[in-house]
Short mmCIF file of C-alpha atoms and ligand atoms in Angstrom, two decimals:
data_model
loop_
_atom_site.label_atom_id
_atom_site.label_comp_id
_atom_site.label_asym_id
_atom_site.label_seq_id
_atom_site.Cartn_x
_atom_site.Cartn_y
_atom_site.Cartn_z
CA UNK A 1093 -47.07 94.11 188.31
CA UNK A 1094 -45.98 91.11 185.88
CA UNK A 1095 -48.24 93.20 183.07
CA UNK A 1096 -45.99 96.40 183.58
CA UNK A 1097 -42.90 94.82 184.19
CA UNK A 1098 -42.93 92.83 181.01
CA UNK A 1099 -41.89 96.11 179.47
CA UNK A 1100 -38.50 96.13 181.20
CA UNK A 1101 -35.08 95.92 178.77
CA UNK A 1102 -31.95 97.21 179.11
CA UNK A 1103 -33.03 100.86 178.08
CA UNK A 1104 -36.26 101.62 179.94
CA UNK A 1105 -38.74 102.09 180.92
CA UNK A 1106 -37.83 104.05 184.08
CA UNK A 1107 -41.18 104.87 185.42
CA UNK A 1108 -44.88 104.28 184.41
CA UNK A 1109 -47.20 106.01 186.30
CA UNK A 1110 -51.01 105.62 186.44
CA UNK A 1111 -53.13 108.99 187.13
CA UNK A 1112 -56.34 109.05 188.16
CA UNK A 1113 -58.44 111.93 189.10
CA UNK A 1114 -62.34 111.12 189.98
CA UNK A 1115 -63.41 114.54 190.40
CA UNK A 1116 -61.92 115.73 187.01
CA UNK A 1117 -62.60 113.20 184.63
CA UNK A 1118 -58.56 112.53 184.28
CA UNK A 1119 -57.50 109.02 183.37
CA UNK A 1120 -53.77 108.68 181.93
CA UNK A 1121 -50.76 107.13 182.07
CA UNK A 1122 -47.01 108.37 182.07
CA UNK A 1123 -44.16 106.22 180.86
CA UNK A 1124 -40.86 108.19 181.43
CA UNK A 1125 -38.82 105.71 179.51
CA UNK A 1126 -34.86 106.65 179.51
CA UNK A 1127 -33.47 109.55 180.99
CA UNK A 1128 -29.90 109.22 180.72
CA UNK A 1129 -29.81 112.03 178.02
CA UNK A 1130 -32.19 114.57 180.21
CA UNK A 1131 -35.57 114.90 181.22
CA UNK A 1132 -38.01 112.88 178.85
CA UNK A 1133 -39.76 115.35 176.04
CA UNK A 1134 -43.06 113.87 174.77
CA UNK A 1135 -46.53 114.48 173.64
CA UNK A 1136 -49.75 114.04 175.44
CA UNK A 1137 -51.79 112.12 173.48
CA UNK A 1138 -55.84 112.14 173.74
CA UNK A 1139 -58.14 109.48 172.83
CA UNK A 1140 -60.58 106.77 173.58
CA UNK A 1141 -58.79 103.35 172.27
CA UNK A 1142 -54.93 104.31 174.67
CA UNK A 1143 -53.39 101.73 175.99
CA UNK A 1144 -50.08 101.10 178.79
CA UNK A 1145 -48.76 99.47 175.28
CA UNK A 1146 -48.86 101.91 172.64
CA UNK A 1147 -47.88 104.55 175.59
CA UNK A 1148 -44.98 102.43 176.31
CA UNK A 1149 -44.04 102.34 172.08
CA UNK A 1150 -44.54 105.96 171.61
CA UNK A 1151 -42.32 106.64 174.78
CA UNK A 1152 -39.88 104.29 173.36
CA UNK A 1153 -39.98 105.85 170.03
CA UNK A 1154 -39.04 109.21 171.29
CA UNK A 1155 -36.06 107.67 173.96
CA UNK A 1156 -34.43 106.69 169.98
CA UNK A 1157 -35.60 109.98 167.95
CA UNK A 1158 -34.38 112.01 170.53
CA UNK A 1159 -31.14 110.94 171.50
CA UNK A 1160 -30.59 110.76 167.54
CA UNK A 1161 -31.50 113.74 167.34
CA UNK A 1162 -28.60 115.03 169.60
CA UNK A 1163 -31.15 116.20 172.02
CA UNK A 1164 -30.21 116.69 175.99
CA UNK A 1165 -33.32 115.04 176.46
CA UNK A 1166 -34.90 111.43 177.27
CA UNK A 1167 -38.03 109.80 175.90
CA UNK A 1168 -41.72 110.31 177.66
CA UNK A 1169 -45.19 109.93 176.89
CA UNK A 1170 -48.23 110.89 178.21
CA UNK A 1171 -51.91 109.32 176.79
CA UNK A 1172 -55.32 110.16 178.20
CA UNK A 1173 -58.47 108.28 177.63
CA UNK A 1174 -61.12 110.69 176.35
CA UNK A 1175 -62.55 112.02 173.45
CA UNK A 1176 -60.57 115.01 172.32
CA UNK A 1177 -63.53 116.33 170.52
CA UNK A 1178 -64.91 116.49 174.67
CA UNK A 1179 -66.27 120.10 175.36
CA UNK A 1180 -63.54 122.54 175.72
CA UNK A 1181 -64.59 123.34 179.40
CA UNK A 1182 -63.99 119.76 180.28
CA UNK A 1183 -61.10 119.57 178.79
CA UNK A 1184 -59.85 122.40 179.99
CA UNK A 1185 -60.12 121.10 183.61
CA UNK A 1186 -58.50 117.75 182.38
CA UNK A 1187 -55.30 119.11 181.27
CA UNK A 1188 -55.13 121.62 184.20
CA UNK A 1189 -55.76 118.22 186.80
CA UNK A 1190 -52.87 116.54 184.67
CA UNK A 1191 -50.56 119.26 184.95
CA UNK A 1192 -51.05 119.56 188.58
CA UNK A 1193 -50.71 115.78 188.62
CA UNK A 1194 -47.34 115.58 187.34
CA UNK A 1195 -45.90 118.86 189.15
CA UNK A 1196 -43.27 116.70 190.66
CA UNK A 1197 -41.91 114.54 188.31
CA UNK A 1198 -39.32 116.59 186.77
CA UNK A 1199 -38.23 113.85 184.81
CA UNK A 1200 -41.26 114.94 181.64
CA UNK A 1201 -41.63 118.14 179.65
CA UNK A 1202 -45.10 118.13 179.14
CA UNK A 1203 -45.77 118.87 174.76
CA UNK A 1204 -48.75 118.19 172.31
CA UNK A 1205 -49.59 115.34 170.75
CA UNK A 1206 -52.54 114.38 168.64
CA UNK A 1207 -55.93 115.38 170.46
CA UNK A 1208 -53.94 118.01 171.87
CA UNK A 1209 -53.11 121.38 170.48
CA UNK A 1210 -51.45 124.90 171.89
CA UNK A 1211 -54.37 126.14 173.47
CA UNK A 1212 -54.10 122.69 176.27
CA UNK A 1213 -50.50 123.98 176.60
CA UNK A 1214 -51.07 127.13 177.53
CA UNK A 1215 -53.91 125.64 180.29
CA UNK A 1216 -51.23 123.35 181.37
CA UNK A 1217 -48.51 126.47 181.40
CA UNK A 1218 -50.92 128.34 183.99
CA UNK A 1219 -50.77 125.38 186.72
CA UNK A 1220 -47.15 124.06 185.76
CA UNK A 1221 -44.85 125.70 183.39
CA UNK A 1222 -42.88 122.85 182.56
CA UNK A 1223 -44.33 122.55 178.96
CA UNK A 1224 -43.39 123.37 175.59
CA UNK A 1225 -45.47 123.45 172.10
CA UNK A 1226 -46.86 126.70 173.36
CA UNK A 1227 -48.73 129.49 171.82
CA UNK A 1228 -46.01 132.14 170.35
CA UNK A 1229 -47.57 134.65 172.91
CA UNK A 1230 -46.09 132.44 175.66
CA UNK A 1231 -42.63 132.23 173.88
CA UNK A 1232 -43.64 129.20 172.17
CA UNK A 1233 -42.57 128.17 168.32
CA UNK A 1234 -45.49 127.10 166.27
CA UNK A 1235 -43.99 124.38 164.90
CA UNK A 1236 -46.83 122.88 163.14
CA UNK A 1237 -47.43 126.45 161.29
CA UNK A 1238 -43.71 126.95 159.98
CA UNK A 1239 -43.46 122.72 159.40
CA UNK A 1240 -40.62 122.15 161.18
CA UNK A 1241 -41.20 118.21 160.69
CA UNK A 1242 -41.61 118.53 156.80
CA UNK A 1243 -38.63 120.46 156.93
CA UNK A 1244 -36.69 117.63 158.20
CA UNK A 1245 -38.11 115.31 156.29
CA UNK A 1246 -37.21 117.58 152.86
CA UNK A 1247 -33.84 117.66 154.02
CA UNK A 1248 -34.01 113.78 154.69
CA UNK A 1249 -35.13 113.29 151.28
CA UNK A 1250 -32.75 115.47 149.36
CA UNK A 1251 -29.86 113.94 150.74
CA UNK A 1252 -31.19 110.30 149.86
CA UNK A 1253 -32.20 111.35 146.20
CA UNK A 1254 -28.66 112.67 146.12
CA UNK A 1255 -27.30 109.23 147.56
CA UNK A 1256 -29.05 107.51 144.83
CA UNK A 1257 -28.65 109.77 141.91
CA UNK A 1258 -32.56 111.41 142.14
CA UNK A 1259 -32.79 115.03 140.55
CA UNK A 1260 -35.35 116.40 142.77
CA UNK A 1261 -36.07 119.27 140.10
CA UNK A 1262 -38.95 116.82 138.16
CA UNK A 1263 -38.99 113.79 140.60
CA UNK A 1264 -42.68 112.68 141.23
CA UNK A 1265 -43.72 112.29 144.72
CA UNK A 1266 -47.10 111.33 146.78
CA UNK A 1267 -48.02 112.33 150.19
CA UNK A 1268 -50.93 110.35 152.11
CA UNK A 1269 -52.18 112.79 154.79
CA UNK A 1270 -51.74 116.59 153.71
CA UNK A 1271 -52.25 118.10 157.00
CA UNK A 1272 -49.12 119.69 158.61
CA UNK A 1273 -46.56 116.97 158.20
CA UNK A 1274 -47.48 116.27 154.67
CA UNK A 1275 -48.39 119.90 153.50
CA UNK A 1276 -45.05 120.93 154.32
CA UNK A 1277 -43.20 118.25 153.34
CA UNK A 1278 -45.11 118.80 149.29
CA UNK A 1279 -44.57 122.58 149.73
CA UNK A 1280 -40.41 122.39 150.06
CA UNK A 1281 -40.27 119.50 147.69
CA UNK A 1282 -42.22 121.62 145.25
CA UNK A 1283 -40.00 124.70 145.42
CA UNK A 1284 -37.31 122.05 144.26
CA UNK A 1285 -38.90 121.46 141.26
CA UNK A 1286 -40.68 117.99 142.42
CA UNK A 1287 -44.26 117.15 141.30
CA UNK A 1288 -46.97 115.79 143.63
CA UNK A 1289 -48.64 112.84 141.22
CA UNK A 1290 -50.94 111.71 144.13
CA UNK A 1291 -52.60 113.00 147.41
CA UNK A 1292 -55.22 111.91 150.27
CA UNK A 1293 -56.66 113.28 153.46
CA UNK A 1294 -58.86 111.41 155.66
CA UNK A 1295 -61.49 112.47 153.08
CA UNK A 1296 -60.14 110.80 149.86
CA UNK A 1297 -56.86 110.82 147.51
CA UNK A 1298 -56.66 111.74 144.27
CA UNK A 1299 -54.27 112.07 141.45
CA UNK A 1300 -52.82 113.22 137.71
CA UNK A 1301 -49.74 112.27 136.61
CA UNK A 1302 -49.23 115.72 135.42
CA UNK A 1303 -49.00 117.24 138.70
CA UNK A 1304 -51.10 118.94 141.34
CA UNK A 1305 -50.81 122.22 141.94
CA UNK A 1306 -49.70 122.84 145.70
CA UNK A 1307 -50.86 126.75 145.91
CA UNK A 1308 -54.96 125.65 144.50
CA UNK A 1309 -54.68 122.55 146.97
CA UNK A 1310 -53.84 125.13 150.17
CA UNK A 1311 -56.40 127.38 148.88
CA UNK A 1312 -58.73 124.48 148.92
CA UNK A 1313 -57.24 123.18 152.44
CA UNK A 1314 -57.57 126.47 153.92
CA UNK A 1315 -61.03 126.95 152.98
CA UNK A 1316 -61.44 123.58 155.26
CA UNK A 1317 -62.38 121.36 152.42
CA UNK A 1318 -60.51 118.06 151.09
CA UNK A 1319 -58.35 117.32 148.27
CA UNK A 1320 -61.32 115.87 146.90
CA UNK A 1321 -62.92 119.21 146.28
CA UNK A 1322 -59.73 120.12 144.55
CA UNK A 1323 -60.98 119.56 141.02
CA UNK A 1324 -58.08 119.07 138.81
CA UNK A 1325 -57.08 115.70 139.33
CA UNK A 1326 -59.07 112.16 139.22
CA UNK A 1327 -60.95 110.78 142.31
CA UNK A 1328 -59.00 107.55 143.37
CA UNK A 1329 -59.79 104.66 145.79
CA UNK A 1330 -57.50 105.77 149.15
CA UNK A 1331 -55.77 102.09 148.27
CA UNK A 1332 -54.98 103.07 144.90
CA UNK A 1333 -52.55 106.02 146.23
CA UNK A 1334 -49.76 102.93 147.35
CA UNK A 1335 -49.81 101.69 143.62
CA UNK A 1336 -48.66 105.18 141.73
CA UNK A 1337 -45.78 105.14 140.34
CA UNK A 1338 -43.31 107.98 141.59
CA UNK A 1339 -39.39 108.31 142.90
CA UNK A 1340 -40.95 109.63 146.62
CA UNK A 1341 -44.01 108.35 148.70
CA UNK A 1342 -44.37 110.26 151.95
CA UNK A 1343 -46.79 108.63 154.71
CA UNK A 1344 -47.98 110.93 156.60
CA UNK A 1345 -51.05 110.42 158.58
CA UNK A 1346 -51.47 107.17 160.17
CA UNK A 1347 -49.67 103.78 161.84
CA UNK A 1348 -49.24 100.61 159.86
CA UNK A 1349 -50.70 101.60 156.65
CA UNK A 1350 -48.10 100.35 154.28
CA UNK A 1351 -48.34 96.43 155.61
CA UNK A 1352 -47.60 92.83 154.47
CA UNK A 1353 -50.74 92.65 152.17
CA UNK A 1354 -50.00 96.24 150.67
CA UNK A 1355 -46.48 97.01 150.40
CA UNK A 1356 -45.84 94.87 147.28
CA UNK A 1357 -48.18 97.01 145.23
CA UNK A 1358 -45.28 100.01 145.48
CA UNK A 1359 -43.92 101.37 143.00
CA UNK A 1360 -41.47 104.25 144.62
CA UNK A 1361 -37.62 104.71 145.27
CA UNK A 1362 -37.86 106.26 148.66
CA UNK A 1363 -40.25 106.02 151.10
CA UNK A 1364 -39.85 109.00 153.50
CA UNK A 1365 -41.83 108.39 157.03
CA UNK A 1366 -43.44 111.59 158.32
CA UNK A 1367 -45.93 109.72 160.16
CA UNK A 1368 -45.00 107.64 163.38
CA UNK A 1369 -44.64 103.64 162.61
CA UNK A 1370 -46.50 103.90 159.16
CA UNK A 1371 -44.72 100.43 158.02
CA UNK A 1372 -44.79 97.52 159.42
CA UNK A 1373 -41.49 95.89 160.23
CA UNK A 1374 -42.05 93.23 157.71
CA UNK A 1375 -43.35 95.81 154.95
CA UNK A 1376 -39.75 97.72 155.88
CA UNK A 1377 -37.68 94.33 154.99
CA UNK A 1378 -39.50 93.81 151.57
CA UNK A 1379 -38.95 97.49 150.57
CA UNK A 1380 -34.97 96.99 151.59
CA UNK A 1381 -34.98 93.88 149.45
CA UNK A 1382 -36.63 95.65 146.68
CA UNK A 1383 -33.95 98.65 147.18
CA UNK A 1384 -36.26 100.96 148.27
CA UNK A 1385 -34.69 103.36 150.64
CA UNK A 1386 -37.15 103.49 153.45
CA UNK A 1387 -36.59 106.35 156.03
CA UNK A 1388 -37.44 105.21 159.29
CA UNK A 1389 -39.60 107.71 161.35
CA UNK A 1390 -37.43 108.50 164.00
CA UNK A 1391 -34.48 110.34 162.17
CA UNK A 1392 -36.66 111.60 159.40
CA UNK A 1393 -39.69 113.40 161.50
CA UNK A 1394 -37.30 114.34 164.34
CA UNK A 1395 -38.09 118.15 163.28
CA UNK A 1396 -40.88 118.42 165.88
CA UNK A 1397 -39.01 117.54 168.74
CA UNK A 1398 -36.21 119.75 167.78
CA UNK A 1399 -38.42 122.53 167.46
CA UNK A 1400 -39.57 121.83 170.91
CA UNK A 1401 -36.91 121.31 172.63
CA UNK A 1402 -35.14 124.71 171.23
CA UNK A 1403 -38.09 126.29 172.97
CA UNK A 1404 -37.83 124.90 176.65
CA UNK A 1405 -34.04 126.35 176.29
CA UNK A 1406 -35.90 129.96 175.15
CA UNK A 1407 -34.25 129.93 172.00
CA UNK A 1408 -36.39 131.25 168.52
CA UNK A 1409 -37.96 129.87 164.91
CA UNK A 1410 -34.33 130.60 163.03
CA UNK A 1411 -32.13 128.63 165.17
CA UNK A 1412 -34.78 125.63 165.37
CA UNK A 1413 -35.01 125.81 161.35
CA UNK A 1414 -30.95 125.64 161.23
CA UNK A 1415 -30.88 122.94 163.51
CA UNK A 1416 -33.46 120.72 161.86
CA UNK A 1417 -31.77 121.19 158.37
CA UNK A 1418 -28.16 120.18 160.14
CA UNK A 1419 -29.20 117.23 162.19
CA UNK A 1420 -31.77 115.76 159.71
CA UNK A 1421 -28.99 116.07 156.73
CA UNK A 1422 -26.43 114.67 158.91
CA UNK A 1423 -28.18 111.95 160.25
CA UNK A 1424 -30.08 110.62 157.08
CA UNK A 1425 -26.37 110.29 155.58
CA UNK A 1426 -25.00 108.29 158.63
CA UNK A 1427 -28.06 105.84 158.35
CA UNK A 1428 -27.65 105.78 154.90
CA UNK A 1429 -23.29 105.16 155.18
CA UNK A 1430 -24.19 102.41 157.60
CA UNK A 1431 -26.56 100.75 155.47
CA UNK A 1432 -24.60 100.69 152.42
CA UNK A 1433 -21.59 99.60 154.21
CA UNK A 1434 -22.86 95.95 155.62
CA UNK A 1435 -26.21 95.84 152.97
CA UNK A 1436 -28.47 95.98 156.07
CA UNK A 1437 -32.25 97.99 155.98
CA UNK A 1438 -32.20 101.13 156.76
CA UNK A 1439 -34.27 100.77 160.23
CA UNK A 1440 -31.50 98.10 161.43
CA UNK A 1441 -28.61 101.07 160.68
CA UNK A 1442 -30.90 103.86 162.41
CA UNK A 1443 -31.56 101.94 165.57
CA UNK A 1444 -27.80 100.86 165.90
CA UNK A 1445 -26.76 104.39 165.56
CA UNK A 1446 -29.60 105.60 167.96
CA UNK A 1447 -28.67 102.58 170.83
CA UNK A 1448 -25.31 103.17 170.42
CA UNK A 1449 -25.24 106.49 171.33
CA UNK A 1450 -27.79 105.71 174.22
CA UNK A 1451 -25.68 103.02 175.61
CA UNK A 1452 -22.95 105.01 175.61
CA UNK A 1453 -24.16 107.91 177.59
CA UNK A 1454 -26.01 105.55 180.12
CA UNK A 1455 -22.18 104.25 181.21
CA UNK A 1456 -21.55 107.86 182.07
CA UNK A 1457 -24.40 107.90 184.58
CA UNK A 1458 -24.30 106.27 188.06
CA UNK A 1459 -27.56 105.12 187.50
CA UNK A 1460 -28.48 105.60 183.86
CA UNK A 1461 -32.35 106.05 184.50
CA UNK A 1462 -32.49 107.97 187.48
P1 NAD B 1209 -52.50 116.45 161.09
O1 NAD B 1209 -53.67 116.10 161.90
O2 NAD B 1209 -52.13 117.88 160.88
O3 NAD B 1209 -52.63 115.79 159.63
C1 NAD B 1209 -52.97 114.45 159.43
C2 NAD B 1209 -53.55 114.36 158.02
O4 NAD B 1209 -53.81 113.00 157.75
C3 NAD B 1209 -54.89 115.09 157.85
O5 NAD B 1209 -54.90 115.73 156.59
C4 NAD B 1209 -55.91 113.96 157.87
O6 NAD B 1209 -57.07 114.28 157.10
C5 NAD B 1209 -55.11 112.86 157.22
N1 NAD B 1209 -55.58 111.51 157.49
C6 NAD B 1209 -56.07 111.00 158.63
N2 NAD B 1209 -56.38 109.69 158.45
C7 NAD B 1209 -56.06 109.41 157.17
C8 NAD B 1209 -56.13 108.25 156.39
N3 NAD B 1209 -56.59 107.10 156.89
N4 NAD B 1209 -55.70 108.30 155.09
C9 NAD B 1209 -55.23 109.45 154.57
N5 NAD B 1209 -55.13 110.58 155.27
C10 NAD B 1209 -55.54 110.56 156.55
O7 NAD B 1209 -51.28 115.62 161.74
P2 NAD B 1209 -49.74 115.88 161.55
O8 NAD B 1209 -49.25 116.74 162.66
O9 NAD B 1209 -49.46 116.25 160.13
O10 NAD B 1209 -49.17 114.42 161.84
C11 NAD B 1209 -49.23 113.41 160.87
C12 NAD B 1209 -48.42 112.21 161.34
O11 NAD B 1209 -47.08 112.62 161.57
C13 NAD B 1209 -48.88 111.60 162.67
O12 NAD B 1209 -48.60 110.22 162.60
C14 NAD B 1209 -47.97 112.23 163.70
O13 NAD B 1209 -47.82 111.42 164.85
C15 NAD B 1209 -46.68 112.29 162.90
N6 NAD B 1209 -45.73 113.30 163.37
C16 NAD B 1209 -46.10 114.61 163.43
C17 NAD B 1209 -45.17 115.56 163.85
C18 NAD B 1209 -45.50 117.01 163.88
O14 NAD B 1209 -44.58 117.81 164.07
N7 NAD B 1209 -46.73 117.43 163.67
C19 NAD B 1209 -43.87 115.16 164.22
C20 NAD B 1209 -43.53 113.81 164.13
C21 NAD B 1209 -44.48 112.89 163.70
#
């Protein structure tokens, strides 16, 4: 009890639930963490190394990105322990034990996360169809196909190079992590005129000041090779990728990887999170000091969520595209207002906003988590 409990503050979390099915193979945990706003959307996440912890953080996470995000929904998050690599029949019979599992808790809209995909939607959908991040057969929106999140996040960005003065058309940029987040993300900065300087997957990075060319890199992706087999541009040390200069460095792959012992080697103007917590909140301070404008990841990649939660209404691709683009552009100027107003980082302005508008709607409620 004193373990879970320790997790208590004044927003959340509501519930945490532990579910555990012998038979199956099914080992998760559910934190529903604030429902004032509406019934928690979140992903499922599958892997070996979960914990209650980084459940509880990822559940937070979304309680802030989506009431930010204007959503009539709270935060949630599912993680399983297993190996999403697990044969497909096995997992199939995992996600249809987990649906079943969490029939009756209305208060979580089952979605994908990482080591989940459409297909373990669509399972789910058969046993419980209380789930979004579909296939579009089932009246989902393929988010990751059209980028919704790199959409947001180009909107995000134009609106803080136009804050400080940036032409986009000839701005360098970087991306670590060109899979959907980050191929987007490259692909609307490009049309702009901006030129990608440096790249990495979880193969390698590489660069050339002179620009890589987005179309031969997609060829190259979609042939299910690495930027590394992409083969104008030099071979780089993953490291190196912090230390190029550019105007926009995009992180978008995994957590903490701009740090205390890294961050100082940057030489950018904006950082733009597309990945979940990629700085650490010490790495976030130095950047402010420096006058970096670091995005914080739960305004700027709120394009996901967006996407999915026009879907559980039944609504299409268009009106989820307009609604990204308005909500990202409006929010990425309030942060940015705020934090030029009182000189405070960027992350201090965004979580303000976020609780204030949390607190606010939780006095409305008789009970605000229930
Ligand atoms: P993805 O699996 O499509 O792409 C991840 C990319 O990162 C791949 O190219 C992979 O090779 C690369 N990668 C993995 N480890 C790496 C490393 N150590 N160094 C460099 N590259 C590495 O995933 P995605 O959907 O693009 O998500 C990326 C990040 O964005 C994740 O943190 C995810 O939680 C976050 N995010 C995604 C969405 C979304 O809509 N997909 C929304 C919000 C946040």
């Amino acid at each position: 009890m004193d373990e879970l409990i320790r997790f208590a503050d004044e927003l959340g979390p509501a519930k945490i639930l532990h579910v555990y099915e012998p038979k199956s193979g099914l080992k998760a945990i559910l934190v529903v963490d604030n429902v004032a706003a509406g019934p928690s959307i979140g992903g499922i996440r599958m892997a070996e190394d979960v914990s209650v912890e980084e459940c509880f953080r990822l559940a937070r996470a979304m309680t802030l990105k989506n009431i930010s995000a204007g959503l009539p929904h709270g935060g949630g998050k599912v993680v399983i322990y297993g190996d999403p690599k697990m044969d497909k029949t096995k997992k199939e019979v995992i996600m249809r034990a987990l649906a079943n599992s969490l029939r009756d808790i209305k208060e979580y809209v089952l979605a994908p996360d990482m080591g989940t995909n459409e297909e373990c939607m669509a399972w789910i959908h058969d046993e419980e169809p209380r789930v979004v991040g579909k296939p579009a057969e089932l009246g989902g929106i393929p988010l990751d196909q059209i980028g919704a999140t790199g959409w947001g996040l180009f909107h995000a960005i134009d609106v803080t190079a136009e804050h400080c003065g940036l032409e986009l058309d000839g701005a360098t940029f970087v991306v670590q992590g060109y899979g959907a987040v980050g191929r987007h993300a490259a692909q609307f900065l490009a049309e702009k005129g901006a030129v990608m300087v440096g790249v990495s997957d979880s193969g390698g990075a590489i660069t050339n000041p002179k620009g890589i060319d987005i179309k031969t890199l997609g060829a190259v992706k979609d042939r299910g090779k690495g930027v590394l087999q992409y083969s104008q541009a030099e071979s780089i040390h993953p490291e190196e990728l912090l230390a190029i200069t550019c105007d926009i460095w995009i992180p978008a792959a995994r957590p903490d990887v701009i740090n205390d012992n890294n961050v100082s080697l940057m030489q950018t103007r904006i950082v733009a999170q597309g990945a979940n917590i990629p700085c650490t909140e010490k790495a976030e301070r130095y950047l402010h000091q420096k006058g970096v404008y670091c995005l914080p990841d739960f305004i700027v990649n709120a394009g996901g969520v967006i996407c999915a939660a026009t879907e559980y209404r039944g609504a299409g691709e268009l009106q989820a595209m307009e609604r990204i683009k308005h909500t990202l552009r409006s929010n990425t100027r309030e942060i940015l207002m705020r934090s030029k107003e009182r000189s405070i980082p960027l992350r201090m302005a965004a979580d303000e906003f976020a609780r204030e508008r949390l607190l606010k709607i939780m006095a409305t409620r008789r009970w605000s988590i229930i």
